[in-house]
């Protein structure tokens, strides 16, 4: 029995980026919609084959609306932005860097981490599709492999087993048999766990500074002075001396290596 259509849609979510590039390639520079590679114009008096151009425009608009969710679901963005946010709060200045700067840093790091995956998808799926060497189904299959490989490399076995058990599918024999709609939530859960573990490690040295400053103020009888006012300069100084941003970004990028 074939899978229900909603599950088929979920399984193709990580590949909508490929369709976005394909759909954008069908729009000419003058704003008119062109034909996909290998397609021919319909003969006068005959209906267009399935309304391919209209479907491609619909897919393009759908992918544009789903692009932010796609970025969060199947890339390294979730872990990076959570860790950077926890670092900002650990230092004690939740307004700096601003949210726009933080999101920009997370986006650029995501592009850096995901560049090998996107390069593989471009070489083995997108370019052959645009050249007419692969049909749409084969291109999606080729693009799915590198993205699934990246997600599975970052997914804990326990999280994968959790969602396999929650799904109504039969237990797969190998990881390759796990449906993509099961891999995606497993990957997200693992990313959340890893991000909070890294955040806890970042919080520890700053927490020690807060405790030492609080004990010192209490011993001097300065109970009315908020410890955060005194500890903040010391935490910033420590963060600068140890090259905190370099350590955090280096640890984040290296955490995605196999």
PDB file of C-alpha atoms in Angstrom:
ATOM      1  CA  UNK A   1       0.000   0.000   0.000  1.00  0.00           C
ATOM      2  CA  UNK A   2       1.374   3.430  -0.923  1.00  0.00           C
ATOM      3  CA  UNK A   3       1.996   6.017   1.756  1.00  0.00           C
ATOM      4  CA  UNK A   4      -0.541   8.773   2.313  1.00  0.00           C
ATOM      5  CA  UNK A   5       0.071  11.984   0.416  1.00  0.00           C
ATOM      6  CA  UNK A   6       0.807  14.136   3.527  1.00  0.00           C
ATOM      7  CA  UNK A   7       3.728  11.876   4.357  1.00  0.00           C
ATOM      8  CA  UNK A   8       4.996  12.107   0.793  1.00  0.00           C
ATOM      9  CA  UNK A   9       4.891  15.897   1.109  1.00  0.00           C
ATOM     10  CA  UNK A  10       6.822  15.797   4.384  1.00  0.00           C
ATOM     11  CA  UNK A  11       9.433  13.532   2.848  1.00  0.00           C
ATOM     12  CA  UNK A  12      10.126  16.096   0.109  1.00  0.00           C
ATOM     13  CA  UNK A  13      10.429  19.132   2.400  1.00  0.00           C
ATOM     14  CA  UNK A  14      14.243  19.005   2.593  1.00  0.00           C
ATOM     15  CA  UNK A  15      14.354  18.995  -1.194  1.00  0.00           C
ATOM     16  CA  UNK A  16      12.246  22.092  -1.772  1.00  0.00           C
ATOM     17  CA  UNK A  17      15.444  24.132  -1.965  1.00  0.00           C
ATOM     18  CA  UNK A  18      16.281  22.209  -5.123  1.00  0.00           C
ATOM     19  CA  UNK A  19      12.850  22.984  -6.554  1.00  0.00           C
ATOM     20  CA  UNK A  20      13.337  26.655  -5.668  1.00  0.00           C
ATOM     21  CA  UNK A  21      16.473  26.826  -7.770  1.00  0.00           C
ATOM     22  CA  UNK A  22      14.810  24.879 -10.564  1.00  0.00           C
ATOM     23  CA  UNK A  23      11.727  27.084 -10.481  1.00  0.00           C
ATOM     24  CA  UNK A  24      13.757  30.268 -10.431  1.00  0.00           C
ATOM     25  CA  UNK A  25      15.614  29.057 -13.502  1.00  0.00           C
ATOM     26  CA  UNK A  26      12.307  29.008 -15.414  1.00  0.00           C
ATOM     27  CA  UNK A  27      11.823  32.773 -15.028  1.00  0.00           C
ATOM     28  CA  UNK A  28      13.572  34.778 -17.693  1.00  0.00           C
ATOM     29  CA  UNK A  29      15.358  38.055 -17.080  1.00  0.00           C
ATOM     30  CA  UNK A  30      12.543  40.019 -18.658  1.00  0.00           C
ATOM     31  CA  UNK A  31      10.063  38.612 -16.157  1.00  0.00           C
ATOM     32  CA  UNK A  32       8.457  36.111 -18.517  1.00  0.00           C
ATOM     33  CA  UNK A  33       8.187  32.459 -17.659  1.00  0.00           C
ATOM     34  CA  UNK A  34      10.296  30.149 -19.776  1.00  0.00           C
ATOM     35  CA  UNK A  35      10.135  26.437 -20.391  1.00  0.00           C
ATOM     36  CA  UNK A  36      12.140  23.937 -18.344  1.00  0.00           C
ATOM     37  CA  UNK A  37      15.136  22.181 -19.830  1.00  0.00           C
ATOM     38  CA  UNK A  38      14.148  19.628 -22.426  1.00  0.00           C
ATOM     39  CA  UNK A  39      10.575  20.947 -22.800  1.00  0.00           C
ATOM     40  CA  UNK A  40       9.054  22.059 -26.081  1.00  0.00           C
ATOM     41  CA  UNK A  41       6.456  24.680 -26.765  1.00  0.00           C
ATOM     42  CA  UNK A  42       2.885  23.370 -27.233  1.00  0.00           C
ATOM     43  CA  UNK A  43       1.566  23.163 -30.789  1.00  0.00           C
ATOM     44  CA  UNK A  44      -1.098  25.697 -31.702  1.00  0.00           C
ATOM     45  CA  UNK A  45      -4.557  24.356 -31.069  1.00  0.00           C
ATOM     46  CA  UNK A  46      -3.352  21.749 -28.593  1.00  0.00           C
ATOM     47  CA  UNK A  47      -3.560  22.104 -24.767  1.00  0.00           C
ATOM     48  CA  UNK A  48      -0.368  22.495 -22.798  1.00  0.00           C
ATOM     49  CA  UNK A  49       0.965  19.277 -21.313  1.00  0.00           C
ATOM     50  CA  UNK A  50      -0.412  19.311 -17.790  1.00  0.00           C
ATOM     51  CA  UNK A  51       0.022  23.030 -17.341  1.00  0.00           C
ATOM     52  CA  UNK A  52       3.680  22.557 -16.429  1.00  0.00           C
ATOM     53  CA  UNK A  53       4.467  26.264 -16.348  1.00  0.00           C
ATOM     54  CA  UNK A  54       1.675  27.065 -13.916  1.00  0.00           C
ATOM     55  CA  UNK A  55       2.696  24.183 -11.666  1.00  0.00           C
ATOM     56  CA  UNK A  56       6.299  25.374 -11.631  1.00  0.00           C
ATOM     57  CA  UNK A  57       5.215  28.866 -10.627  1.00  0.00           C
ATOM     58  CA  UNK A  58       3.075  27.390  -7.856  1.00  0.00           C
ATOM     59  CA  UNK A  59       6.031  25.325  -6.623  1.00  0.00           C
ATOM     60  CA  UNK A  60       8.289  28.392  -6.731  1.00  0.00           C
ATOM     61  CA  UNK A  61       5.882  30.479  -4.629  1.00  0.00           C
ATOM     62  CA  UNK A  62       5.393  27.604  -2.174  1.00  0.00           C
ATOM     63  CA  UNK A  63       9.132  27.145  -1.700  1.00  0.00           C
ATOM     64  CA  UNK A  64       9.619  30.873  -1.123  1.00  0.00           C
ATOM     65  CA  UNK A  65       7.051  30.782   1.680  1.00  0.00           C
ATOM     66  CA  UNK A  66       8.617  27.658   3.220  1.00  0.00           C
ATOM     67  CA  UNK A  67      12.243  28.785   2.908  1.00  0.00           C
ATOM     68  CA  UNK A  68      12.626  30.014   6.546  1.00  0.00           C
ATOM     69  CA  UNK A  69      11.169  26.796   7.956  1.00  0.00           C
ATOM     70  CA  UNK A  70      13.304  24.771   5.544  1.00  0.00           C
ATOM     71  CA  UNK A  71      16.431  26.564   6.760  1.00  0.00           C
ATOM     72  CA  UNK A  72      15.616  25.694  10.373  1.00  0.00           C
ATOM     73  CA  UNK A  73      14.529  22.105   9.754  1.00  0.00           C
ATOM     74  CA  UNK A  74      17.323  20.543   7.744  1.00  0.00           C
ATOM     75  CA  UNK A  75      20.430  22.689   8.347  1.00  0.00           C
ATOM     76  CA  UNK A  76      22.766  23.598  11.180  1.00  0.00           C
ATOM     77  CA  UNK A  77      20.930  26.874  11.858  1.00  0.00           C
ATOM     78  CA  UNK A  78      19.011  25.661  14.928  1.00  0.00           C
ATOM     79  CA  UNK A  79      22.060  24.599  16.933  1.00  0.00           C
ATOM     80  CA  UNK A  80      24.071  27.672  15.993  1.00  0.00           C
ATOM     81  CA  UNK A  81      21.437  30.281  16.839  1.00  0.00           C
ATOM     82  CA  UNK A  82      20.556  28.626  20.174  1.00  0.00           C
ATOM     83  CA  UNK A  83      24.186  28.416  21.299  1.00  0.00           C
ATOM     84  CA  UNK A  84      24.866  32.027  20.308  1.00  0.00           C
ATOM     85  CA  UNK A  85      21.758  33.157  22.211  1.00  0.00           C
ATOM     86  CA  UNK A  86      22.844  31.238  25.318  1.00  0.00           C
ATOM     87  CA  UNK A  87      26.320  32.778  25.098  1.00  0.00           C
ATOM     88  CA  UNK A  88      24.803  36.228  24.954  1.00  0.00           C
ATOM     89  CA  UNK A  89      22.742  35.545  28.069  1.00  0.00           C
ATOM     90  CA  UNK A  90      25.653  33.909  29.891  1.00  0.00           C
ATOM     91  CA  UNK A  91      27.797  37.011  29.482  1.00  0.00           C
ATOM     92  CA  UNK A  92      24.991  39.032  31.043  1.00  0.00           C
ATOM     93  CA  UNK A  93      24.191  41.424  28.200  1.00  0.00           C
ATOM     94  CA  UNK A  94      21.055  39.990  26.549  1.00  0.00           C
ATOM     95  CA  UNK A  95      20.760  42.975  24.179  1.00  0.00           C
ATOM     96  CA  UNK A  96      24.248  42.635  22.691  1.00  0.00           C
ATOM     97  CA  UNK A  97      24.822  41.587  20.010  1.00  0.00           C
ATOM     98  CA  UNK A  98      21.387  42.633  18.686  1.00  0.00           C
ATOM     99  CA  UNK A  99      19.028  40.002  17.330  1.00  0.00           C
ATOM    100  CA  UNK A 100      19.652  41.088  13.736  1.00  0.00           C
ATOM    101  CA  UNK A 101      23.406  40.638  14.153  1.00  0.00           C
ATOM    102  CA  UNK A 102      22.963  37.304  15.932  1.00  0.00           C
ATOM    103  CA  UNK A 103      20.695  35.939  13.213  1.00  0.00           C
ATOM    104  CA  UNK A 104      23.107  37.203  10.558  1.00  0.00           C
ATOM    105  CA  UNK A 105      26.042  35.433  12.206  1.00  0.00           C
ATOM    106  CA  UNK A 106      24.017  32.233  12.539  1.00  0.00           C
ATOM    107  CA  UNK A 107      22.978  32.419   8.872  1.00  0.00           C
ATOM    108  CA  UNK A 108      26.539  32.945   7.608  1.00  0.00           C
ATOM    109  CA  UNK A 109      27.844  30.091   9.768  1.00  0.00           C
ATOM    110  CA  UNK A 110      25.026  27.906   8.447  1.00  0.00           C
ATOM    111  CA  UNK A 111      26.089  28.689   4.875  1.00  0.00           C
ATOM    112  CA  UNK A 112      29.683  27.804   5.798  1.00  0.00           C
ATOM    113  CA  UNK A 113      28.743  24.503   7.447  1.00  0.00           C
ATOM    114  CA  UNK A 114      26.252  23.450   4.778  1.00  0.00           C
ATOM    115  CA  UNK A 115      28.394  24.496   1.784  1.00  0.00           C
ATOM    116  CA  UNK A 116      29.768  20.962   1.107  1.00  0.00           C
ATOM    117  CA  UNK A 117      26.243  19.505   1.204  1.00  0.00           C
ATOM    118  CA  UNK A 118      24.835  22.151  -1.129  1.00  0.00           C
ATOM    119  CA  UNK A 119      27.799  21.727  -3.470  1.00  0.00           C
ATOM    120  CA  UNK A 120      27.089  18.009  -3.729  1.00  0.00           C
ATOM    121  CA  UNK A 121      23.385  18.632  -4.361  1.00  0.00           C
ATOM    122  CA  UNK A 122      24.233  21.184  -7.033  1.00  0.00           C
ATOM    123  CA  UNK A 123      26.709  18.913  -8.837  1.00  0.00           C
ATOM    124  CA  UNK A 124      24.726  15.682  -8.708  1.00  0.00           C
ATOM    125  CA  UNK A 125      21.114  16.880  -8.807  1.00  0.00           C
ATOM    126  CA  UNK A 126      20.496  20.494  -9.779  1.00  0.00           C
ATOM    127  CA  UNK A 127      22.922  20.931 -12.675  1.00  0.00           C
ATOM    128  CA  UNK A 128      22.067  17.564 -14.300  1.00  0.00           C
ATOM    129  CA  UNK A 129      18.375  18.440 -13.986  1.00  0.00           C
ATOM    130  CA  UNK A 130      18.830  21.858 -15.583  1.00  0.00           C
ATOM    131  CA  UNK A 131      20.872  20.229 -18.340  1.00  0.00           C
ATOM    132  CA  UNK A 132      18.061  17.760 -19.047  1.00  0.00           C
ATOM    133  CA  UNK A 133      20.120  14.739 -17.979  1.00  0.00           C
ATOM    134  CA  UNK A 134      17.784  13.862 -15.064  1.00  0.00           C
ATOM    135  CA  UNK A 135      14.038  14.058 -14.714  1.00  0.00           C
ATOM    136  CA  UNK A 136      12.456  15.633 -11.670  1.00  0.00           C
ATOM    137  CA  UNK A 137      12.060  12.394  -9.724  1.00  0.00           C
ATOM    138  CA  UNK A 138      15.670  11.343 -10.267  1.00  0.00           C
ATOM    139  CA  UNK A 139      16.909  14.829  -9.332  1.00  0.00           C
ATOM    140  CA  UNK A 140      14.956  14.739  -6.069  1.00  0.00           C
ATOM    141  CA  UNK A 141      16.378  11.305  -5.278  1.00  0.00           C
ATOM    142  CA  UNK A 142      19.925  12.502  -5.967  1.00  0.00           C
ATOM    143  CA  UNK A 143      19.428  15.630  -3.845  1.00  0.00           C
ATOM    144  CA  UNK A 144      17.914  13.712  -0.957  1.00  0.00           C
ATOM    145  CA  UNK A 145      21.011  11.618  -0.317  1.00  0.00           C
ATOM    146  CA  UNK A 146      23.504  14.308   0.838  1.00  0.00           C
ATOM    147  CA  UNK A 147      20.889  16.094   2.954  1.00  0.00           C
ATOM    148  CA  UNK A 148      19.815  12.878   4.687  1.00  0.00           C
ATOM    149  CA  UNK A 149      23.458  11.940   5.218  1.00  0.00           C
ATOM    150  CA  UNK A 150      24.117  15.257   6.956  1.00  0.00           C
ATOM    151  CA  UNK A 151      21.049  14.978   9.188  1.00  0.00           C
ATOM    152  CA  UNK A 152      21.695  11.351  10.127  1.00  0.00           C
ATOM    153  CA  UNK A 153      25.311  12.166  11.007  1.00  0.00           C
ATOM    154  CA  UNK A 154      24.055  14.675  13.607  1.00  0.00           C
ATOM    155  CA  UNK A 155      21.112  12.598  14.880  1.00  0.00           C
ATOM    156  CA  UNK A 156      21.315  10.517  18.036  1.00  0.00           C
ATOM    157  CA  UNK A 157      20.268   6.908  17.747  1.00  0.00           C
ATOM    158  CA  UNK A 158      17.906   7.261  20.710  1.00  0.00           C
ATOM    159  CA  UNK A 159      16.091  10.184  19.065  1.00  0.00           C
ATOM    160  CA  UNK A 160      15.774   8.263  15.823  1.00  0.00           C
ATOM    161  CA  UNK A 161      14.347   5.264  17.668  1.00  0.00           C
ATOM    162  CA  UNK A 162      11.874   7.535  19.456  1.00  0.00           C
ATOM    163  CA  UNK A 163      10.302   8.865  16.270  1.00  0.00           C
ATOM    164  CA  UNK A 164      10.462   5.498  14.531  1.00  0.00           C
ATOM    165  CA  UNK A 165       8.423   4.119  17.420  1.00  0.00           C
ATOM    166  CA  UNK A 166       5.986   7.044  17.294  1.00  0.00           C
ATOM    167  CA  UNK A 167       5.407   6.584  13.565  1.00  0.00           C
ATOM    168  CA  UNK A 168       3.032   3.987  12.181  1.00  0.00           C
ATOM    169  CA  UNK A 169       5.693   2.553   9.883  1.00  0.00           C
ATOM    170  CA  UNK A 170       7.207  -0.878  10.302  1.00  0.00           C
ATOM    171  CA  UNK A 171      10.571  -0.910  12.011  1.00  0.00           C
ATOM    172  CA  UNK A 172      13.214  -0.319   9.289  1.00  0.00           C
ATOM    173  CA  UNK A 173      16.023  -2.788   8.854  1.00  0.00           C
ATOM    174  CA  UNK A 174      18.711  -0.137   8.231  1.00  0.00           C
ATOM    175  CA  UNK A 175      19.088   3.612   8.574  1.00  0.00           C
ATOM    176  CA  UNK A 176      18.650   3.948   4.820  1.00  0.00           C
ATOM    177  CA  UNK A 177      15.110   2.605   5.156  1.00  0.00           C
ATOM    178  CA  UNK A 178      14.067   5.299   7.669  1.00  0.00           C
ATOM    179  CA  UNK A 179      11.623   7.709   5.965  1.00  0.00           C
ATOM    180  CA  UNK A 180      12.731  11.306   5.635  1.00  0.00           C
ATOM    181  CA  UNK A 181       9.679  12.565   7.530  1.00  0.00           C
ATOM    182  CA  UNK A 182      11.007  10.566  10.520  1.00  0.00           C
ATOM    183  CA  UNK A 183      14.597  11.753  10.084  1.00  0.00           C
ATOM    184  CA  UNK A 184      13.675  15.459  10.172  1.00  0.00           C
ATOM    185  CA  UNK A 185      12.084  15.597  13.692  1.00  0.00           C
ATOM    186  CA  UNK A 186      14.770  13.241  15.016  1.00  0.00           C
ATOM    187  CA  UNK A 187      17.425  15.607  13.682  1.00  0.00           C
ATOM    188  CA  UNK A 188      15.701  18.636  15.239  1.00  0.00           C
ATOM    189  CA  UNK A 189      15.443  16.960  18.649  1.00  0.00           C
ATOM    190  CA  UNK A 190      19.122  16.003  18.561  1.00  0.00           C
ATOM    191  CA  UNK A 191      20.061  19.546  17.576  1.00  0.00           C
ATOM    192  CA  UNK A 192      18.135  20.959  20.542  1.00  0.00           C
ATOM    193  CA  UNK A 193      19.846  18.568  22.951  1.00  0.00           C
ATOM    194  CA  UNK A 194      23.308  19.315  21.582  1.00  0.00           C
ATOM    195  CA  UNK A 195      22.722  23.073  21.645  1.00  0.00           C
ATOM    196  CA  UNK A 196      21.647  23.087  25.297  1.00  0.00           C
ATOM    197  CA  UNK A 197      24.560  20.864  26.289  1.00  0.00           C
ATOM    198  CA  UNK A 198      26.976  23.295  24.671  1.00  0.00           C
ATOM    199  CA  UNK A 199      25.150  26.193  26.310  1.00  0.00           C
ATOM    200  CA  UNK A 200      25.519  24.596  29.747  1.00  0.00           C
ATOM    201  CA  UNK A 201      29.284  24.288  29.283  1.00  0.00           C
ATOM    202  CA  UNK A 202      29.431  27.961  28.264  1.00  0.00           C
ATOM    203  CA  UNK A 203      27.446  29.042  31.328  1.00  0.00           C
ATOM    204  CA  UNK A 204      29.730  27.329  33.884  1.00  0.00           C
ATOM    205  CA  UNK A 205      32.706  29.797  33.930  1.00  0.00           C
ATOM    206  CA  UNK A 206      30.391  32.822  34.025  1.00  0.00           C
ATOM    207  CA  UNK A 207      28.393  31.234  36.836  1.00  0.00           C
ATOM    208  CA  UNK A 208      31.601  30.780  38.828  1.00  0.00           C
ATOM    209  CA  UNK A 209      32.400  34.476  38.418  1.00  0.00           C
ATOM    210  CA  UNK A 210      28.911  35.398  39.662  1.00  0.00           C
ATOM    211  CA  UNK A 211      29.291  33.143  42.712  1.00  0.00           C
ATOM    212  CA  UNK A 212      32.728  34.534  43.590  1.00  0.00           C
ATOM    213  CA  UNK A 213      31.545  38.143  43.235  1.00  0.00           C
ATOM    214  CA  UNK A 214      28.414  37.453  45.291  1.00  0.00           C
ATOM    215  CA  UNK A 215      30.457  35.830  48.073  1.00  0.00           C
ATOM    216  CA  UNK A 216      32.912  38.733  48.073  1.00  0.00           C
ATOM    217  CA  UNK A 217      30.167  41.349  48.310  1.00  0.00           C
ATOM    218  CA  UNK A 218      28.441  39.404  51.071  1.00  0.00           C
ATOM    219  CA  UNK A 219      31.641  39.118  53.088  1.00  0.00           C
ATOM    220  CA  UNK A 220      32.143  42.898  52.802  1.00  0.00           C
ATOM    221  CA  UNK A 221      28.599  43.609  53.891  1.00  0.00           C
ATOM    222  CA  UNK A 222      27.660  45.164  50.559  1.00  0.00           C
ATOM    223  CA  UNK A 223      24.379  43.300  50.307  1.00  0.00           C
ATOM    224  CA  UNK A 224      22.540  46.187  48.646  1.00  0.00           C
ATOM    225  CA  UNK A 225      24.860  46.224  45.638  1.00  0.00           C
ATOM    226  CA  UNK A 226      23.630  43.872  42.876  1.00  0.00           C
ATOM    227  CA  UNK A 227      26.324  41.281  42.120  1.00  0.00           C
ATOM    228  CA  UNK A 228      25.569  41.482  38.377  1.00  0.00           C
ATOM    229  CA  UNK A 229      26.777  45.096  38.293  1.00  0.00           C
ATOM    230  CA  UNK A 230      30.200  44.072  39.609  1.00  0.00           C
ATOM    231  CA  UNK A 231      30.530  40.742  37.822  1.00  0.00           C
ATOM    232  CA  UNK A 232      29.600  42.017  34.355  1.00  0.00           C
ATOM    233  CA  UNK A 233      32.950  43.785  33.662  1.00  0.00           C
ATOM    234  CA  UNK A 234      34.857  40.722  34.871  1.00  0.00           C
ATOM    235  CA  UNK A 235      32.815  38.402  32.628  1.00  0.00           C
ATOM    236  CA  UNK A 236      33.368  40.631  29.598  1.00  0.00           C
ATOM    237  CA  UNK A 237      37.084  40.840  30.406  1.00  0.00           C
ATOM    238  CA  UNK A 238      37.316  37.041  30.709  1.00  0.00           C
ATOM    239  CA  UNK A 239      35.432  36.567  27.447  1.00  0.00           C
ATOM    240  CA  UNK A 240      37.780  38.947  25.617  1.00  0.00           C
ATOM    241  CA  UNK A 241      40.992  37.518  27.111  1.00  0.00           C
ATOM    242  CA  UNK A 242      40.188  33.934  26.102  1.00  0.00           C
ATOM    243  CA  UNK A 243      38.974  34.990  22.635  1.00  0.00           C
ATOM    244  CA  UNK A 244      35.471  33.845  23.486  1.00  0.00           C
ATOM    245  CA  UNK A 245      33.861  34.402  20.094  1.00  0.00           C
ATOM    246  CA  UNK A 246      36.620  32.514  18.342  1.00  0.00           C
ATOM    247  CA  UNK A 247      36.280  29.586  20.733  1.00  0.00           C
ATOM    248  CA  UNK A 248      32.489  29.501  20.454  1.00  0.00           C
ATOM    249  CA  UNK A 249      32.392  29.718  16.662  1.00  0.00           C
ATOM    250  CA  UNK A 250      35.236  27.225  16.290  1.00  0.00           C
ATOM    251  CA  UNK A 251      33.506  24.766  18.608  1.00  0.00           C
ATOM    252  CA  UNK A 252      30.191  25.193  16.768  1.00  0.00           C
ATOM    253  CA  UNK A 253      31.666  24.540  13.332  1.00  0.00           C
ATOM    254  CA  UNK A 254      33.799  21.617  14.487  1.00  0.00           C
ATOM    255  CA  UNK A 255      30.798  20.049  16.241  1.00  0.00           C
ATOM    256  CA  UNK A 256      29.280  19.295  12.816  1.00  0.00           C
ATOM    257  CA  UNK A 257      32.293  17.340  11.597  1.00  0.00           C
ATOM    258  CA  UNK A 258      31.870  13.592  11.467  1.00  0.00           C
TER     259      UNK A 258
END
